[in-house]
Amino acid sequence: MRTAGAFLGLALAVPLLSPITEAGEAPAASIEIVASKRAFTPETLTLQQGKPVALVIRNDDEDLHAFVPLLLLQHTNVQVSGNGAPEFNETGFVRVLIPPHGRAELRFAPKSTGVFTYICDLPGHNMRAQIVVK
Ligand SMILES: [Cu+2]
């Protein structure tokens, strides 16, 4: 009975520790956005609804930049890694500040289809681009 109990505990713990890498599921596709010379590249990128993605935002500038997705990530589970400073509120992920020559990686699965603008909201930075979810 002790063995059965230990096995059950392990079986319950594993899915909590690795929600994305379930057996048989392909690893999330990695897609890169570059912030350089105060512009985001590419201007438009396309993601698939419900499909896990690792979105890497690379800052090639000497300036601090922010990645601020408008509506795309509301009420969505987002795992952030890299050396950015993420911010969350009651609706979920709000933005990540990325230091000069830094990078942030966001792992999530887009919830809804549509065209979603993202911006850098730092003063004087007129940076915007879009993510299409199909
Ligand atoms: Cu900026």
PDB file of C-alpha atoms and ligand atoms in Angstrom:
ATOM      1  CA  MET A   1       0.000   0.000   0.000  1.00  0.00           C
ATOM      2  CA  ARG A   2       2.915   2.366   0.687  1.00  0.00           C
ATOM      3  CA  THR A   3       4.204   1.738  -2.828  1.00  0.00           C
ATOM      4  CA  ALA A   4       0.805   2.422  -4.379  1.00  0.00           C
ATOM      5  CA  GLY A   5       0.551   5.659  -2.405  1.00  0.00           C
ATOM      6  CA  ALA A   6       3.974   6.843  -3.519  1.00  0.00           C
ATOM      7  CA  PHE A   7       3.170   6.015  -7.116  1.00  0.00           C
ATOM      8  CA  LEU A   8      -0.086   7.960  -6.961  1.00  0.00           C
ATOM      9  CA  GLY A   9       1.717  10.970  -5.480  1.00  0.00           C
ATOM     10  CA  LEU A  10       4.262  10.921  -8.282  1.00  0.00           C
ATOM     11  CA  ALA A  11       1.573  10.569 -10.929  1.00  0.00           C
ATOM     12  CA  LEU A  12      -0.209  13.632  -9.554  1.00  0.00           C
ATOM     13  CA  ALA A  13       2.955  15.715  -9.212  1.00  0.00           C
ATOM     14  CA  VAL A  14       4.375  15.235 -12.696  1.00  0.00           C
ATOM     15  CA  PRO A  15       1.608  17.013 -14.692  1.00  0.00           C
ATOM     16  CA  LEU A  16       1.818  20.007 -12.320  1.00  0.00           C
ATOM     17  CA  LEU A  17       5.568  20.338 -12.855  1.00  0.00           C
ATOM     18  CA  SER A  18       5.487  20.041 -16.630  1.00  0.00           C
ATOM     19  CA  PRO A  19       2.194  21.340 -18.040  1.00  0.00           C
ATOM     20  CA  ILE A  20       3.634  22.016 -21.529  1.00  0.00           C
ATOM     21  CA  THR A  21       5.807  18.984 -22.174  1.00  0.00           C
ATOM     22  CA  GLU A  22       3.221  16.253 -21.915  1.00  0.00           C
ATOM     23  CA  ALA A  23       4.197  12.931 -23.409  1.00  0.00           C
ATOM     24  CA  GLY A  24       3.852  12.828 -27.160  1.00  0.00           C
ATOM     25  CA  GLU A  25       3.318  16.570 -27.590  1.00  0.00           C
ATOM     26  CA  ALA A  26       5.689  18.342 -29.973  1.00  0.00           C
ATOM     27  CA  PRO A  27       7.838  21.069 -28.386  1.00  0.00           C
ATOM     28  CA  ALA A  28       6.522  24.599 -28.822  1.00  0.00           C
ATOM     29  CA  ALA A  29       7.673  26.307 -32.009  1.00  0.00           C
ATOM     30  CA  SER A  30      10.086  29.156 -31.368  1.00  0.00           C
ATOM     31  CA  ILE A  31       9.381  32.473 -33.108  1.00  0.00           C
ATOM     32  CA  GLU A  32      11.565  35.549 -32.797  1.00  0.00           C
ATOM     33  CA  ILE A  33      10.763  39.253 -32.681  1.00  0.00           C
ATOM     34  CA  VAL A  34      13.686  41.663 -32.843  1.00  0.00           C
ATOM     35  CA  ALA A  35      13.641  45.204 -31.490  1.00  0.00           C
ATOM     36  CA  SER A  36      16.290  47.168 -33.350  1.00  0.00           C
ATOM     37  CA  LYS A  37      16.687  50.872 -34.165  1.00  0.00           C
ATOM     38  CA  ARG A  38      13.416  51.498 -32.349  1.00  0.00           C
ATOM     39  CA  ALA A  39      11.349  49.216 -34.571  1.00  0.00           C
ATOM     40  CA  PHE A  40       9.975  45.714 -34.214  1.00  0.00           C
ATOM     41  CA  THR A  41      10.729  43.088 -36.873  1.00  0.00           C
ATOM     42  CA  PRO A  42       8.781  41.426 -38.416  1.00  0.00           C
ATOM     43  CA  GLU A  43       5.904  43.891 -38.825  1.00  0.00           C
ATOM     44  CA  THR A  44       3.461  40.991 -38.803  1.00  0.00           C
ATOM     45  CA  LEU A  45       3.796  37.443 -37.582  1.00  0.00           C
ATOM     46  CA  THR A  46       1.246  34.658 -37.572  1.00  0.00           C
ATOM     47  CA  LEU A  47       0.452  32.195 -34.790  1.00  0.00           C
ATOM     48  CA  GLN A  48      -2.025  29.330 -34.622  1.00  0.00           C
ATOM     49  CA  GLN A  49      -4.892  29.434 -32.145  1.00  0.00           C
ATOM     50  CA  GLY A  50      -4.397  26.944 -29.325  1.00  0.00           C
ATOM     51  CA  LYS A  51      -0.933  25.909 -30.474  1.00  0.00           C
ATOM     52  CA  PRO A  52       1.850  26.382 -27.889  1.00  0.00           C
ATOM     53  CA  VAL A  53       4.517  28.834 -28.972  1.00  0.00           C
ATOM     54  CA  ALA A  54       7.767  30.164 -27.533  1.00  0.00           C
ATOM     55  CA  LEU A  55       7.908  33.818 -28.533  1.00  0.00           C
ATOM     56  CA  VAL A  56      11.402  35.235 -28.148  1.00  0.00           C
ATOM     57  CA  ILE A  57      11.751  39.022 -28.077  1.00  0.00           C
ATOM     58  CA  ARG A  58      15.328  40.120 -28.616  1.00  0.00           C
ATOM     59  CA  ASN A  59      16.466  43.660 -27.925  1.00  0.00           C
ATOM     60  CA  ASP A  60      19.385  44.630 -30.172  1.00  0.00           C
ATOM     61  CA  ASP A  61      19.351  48.299 -29.147  1.00  0.00           C
ATOM     62  CA  GLU A  62      21.224  50.275 -26.509  1.00  0.00           C
ATOM     63  CA  ASP A  63      17.792  51.380 -25.222  1.00  0.00           C
ATOM     64  CA  LEU A  64      15.452  49.640 -22.843  1.00  0.00           C
ATOM     65  CA  HIS A  65      12.353  48.401 -24.698  1.00  0.00           C
ATOM     66  CA  ALA A  66       9.012  47.012 -23.620  1.00  0.00           C
ATOM     67  CA  PHE A  67       6.935  44.322 -25.295  1.00  0.00           C
ATOM     68  CA  VAL A  68       3.305  45.229 -24.620  1.00  0.00           C
ATOM     69  CA  PRO A  69       0.771  42.957 -26.332  1.00  0.00           C
ATOM     70  CA  LEU A  70      -2.647  44.625 -26.487  1.00  0.00           C
ATOM     71  CA  LEU A  71      -5.357  42.025 -25.652  1.00  0.00           C
ATOM     72  CA  LEU A  72      -3.473  39.018 -27.072  1.00  0.00           C
ATOM     73  CA  LEU A  73      -2.466  37.550 -23.708  1.00  0.00           C
ATOM     74  CA  GLN A  74      -5.372  38.562 -21.464  1.00  0.00           C
ATOM     75  CA  HIS A  75      -6.510  35.697 -19.249  1.00  0.00           C
ATOM     76  CA  THR A  76      -3.859  33.481 -20.829  1.00  0.00           C
ATOM     77  CA  ASN A  77      -1.272  31.409 -18.985  1.00  0.00           C
ATOM     78  CA  VAL A  78       2.133  32.910 -19.887  1.00  0.00           C
ATOM     79  CA  GLN A  79       5.496  31.551 -18.729  1.00  0.00           C
ATOM     80  CA  VAL A  80       8.245  34.149 -18.929  1.00  0.00           C
ATOM     81  CA  SER A  81      11.979  33.473 -19.006  1.00  0.00           C
ATOM     82  CA  GLY A  82      15.053  35.401 -20.089  1.00  0.00           C
ATOM     83  CA  ASN A  83      16.413  38.566 -18.488  1.00  0.00           C
ATOM     84  CA  GLY A  84      13.382  40.828 -18.925  1.00  0.00           C
ATOM     85  CA  ALA A  85      11.195  42.216 -16.146  1.00  0.00           C
ATOM     86  CA  PRO A  86       7.619  40.977 -16.616  1.00  0.00           C
ATOM     87  CA  GLU A  87       4.542  42.714 -15.204  1.00  0.00           C
ATOM     88  CA  PHE A  88       1.189  41.124 -14.492  1.00  0.00           C
ATOM     89  CA  ASN A  89      -2.162  42.444 -13.295  1.00  0.00           C
ATOM     90  CA  GLU A  90      -5.562  40.867 -12.600  1.00  0.00           C
ATOM     91  CA  THR A  91      -6.098  40.182 -16.322  1.00  0.00           C
ATOM     92  CA  GLY A  92      -2.738  38.418 -16.598  1.00  0.00           C
ATOM     93  CA  PHE A  93       0.411  39.345 -18.487  1.00  0.00           C
ATOM     94  CA  VAL A  94       0.742  43.095 -19.154  1.00  0.00           C
ATOM     95  CA  ARG A  95       4.240  43.687 -20.478  1.00  0.00           C
ATOM     96  CA  VAL A  96       7.890  42.739 -20.191  1.00  0.00           C
ATOM     97  CA  LEU A  97      10.709  45.283 -20.021  1.00  0.00           C
ATOM     98  CA  ILE A  98      13.794  44.074 -21.870  1.00  0.00           C
ATOM     99  CA  PRO A  99      17.210  45.567 -21.102  1.00  0.00           C
ATOM    100  CA  PRO A 100      19.653  46.613 -23.862  1.00  0.00           C
ATOM    101  CA  HIS A 101      20.883  43.481 -25.677  1.00  0.00           C
ATOM    102  CA  GLY A 102      18.579  41.363 -23.537  1.00  0.00           C
ATOM    103  CA  ARG A 103      15.898  38.876 -24.410  1.00  0.00           C
ATOM    104  CA  ALA A 104      12.619  37.608 -23.058  1.00  0.00           C
ATOM    105  CA  GLU A 105      10.873  34.375 -23.894  1.00  0.00           C
ATOM    106  CA  LEU A 106       7.109  34.018 -23.504  1.00  0.00           C
ATOM    107  CA  ARG A 107       5.494  30.599 -23.674  1.00  0.00           C
ATOM    108  CA  PHE A 108       1.764  30.490 -24.222  1.00  0.00           C
ATOM    109  CA  ALA A 109      -0.973  29.168 -26.483  1.00  0.00           C
ATOM    110  CA  PRO A 110      -3.034  31.908 -28.202  1.00  0.00           C
ATOM    111  CA  LYS A 111      -6.643  31.753 -26.993  1.00  0.00           C
ATOM    112  CA  SER A 112      -8.505  33.669 -29.685  1.00  0.00           C
ATOM    113  CA  THR A 113      -8.126  34.354 -33.370  1.00  0.00           C
ATOM    114  CA  GLY A 114      -7.744  37.928 -34.616  1.00  0.00           C
ATOM    115  CA  VAL A 115      -5.245  40.667 -35.330  1.00  0.00           C
ATOM    116  CA  PHE A 116      -3.465  41.882 -32.192  1.00  0.00           C
ATOM    117  CA  THR A 117      -1.257  44.955 -32.028  1.00  0.00           C
ATOM    118  CA  TYR A 118       1.728  45.077 -29.743  1.00  0.00           C
ATOM    119  CA  ILE A 119       3.730  48.159 -28.858  1.00  0.00           C
ATOM    120  CA  CYS A 120       6.657  49.462 -26.877  1.00  0.00           C
ATOM    121  CA  ASP A 121       5.114  51.941 -24.456  1.00  0.00           C
ATOM    122  CA  LEU A 122       8.274  53.719 -23.347  1.00  0.00           C
ATOM    123  CA  PRO A 123       8.152  57.520 -23.727  1.00  0.00           C
ATOM    124  CA  GLY A 124       9.101  58.658 -27.242  1.00  0.00           C
ATOM    125  CA  HIS A 125       9.302  55.126 -28.632  1.00  0.00           C
ATOM    126  CA  ASN A 126       6.870  54.890 -31.510  1.00  0.00           C
ATOM    127  CA  MET A 127       7.118  51.145 -31.975  1.00  0.00           C
ATOM    128  CA  ARG A 128       4.219  48.932 -33.003  1.00  0.00           C
ATOM    129  CA  ALA A 129       3.673  45.741 -34.951  1.00  0.00           C
ATOM    130  CA  GLN A 130       1.084  42.989 -35.047  1.00  0.00           C
ATOM    131  CA  ILE A 131       0.464  39.348 -34.348  1.00  0.00           C
ATOM    132  CA  VAL A 132      -2.181  37.524 -36.365  1.00  0.00           C
ATOM    133  CA  VAL A 133      -3.748  34.468 -34.743  1.00  0.00           C
ATOM    134  CA  LYS A 134      -5.406  32.068 -37.176  1.00  0.00           C
TER     135      LYS A 134
HETATM  136 CU    CU B   1      11.092  50.895 -27.054  1.00  0.00          CU
END
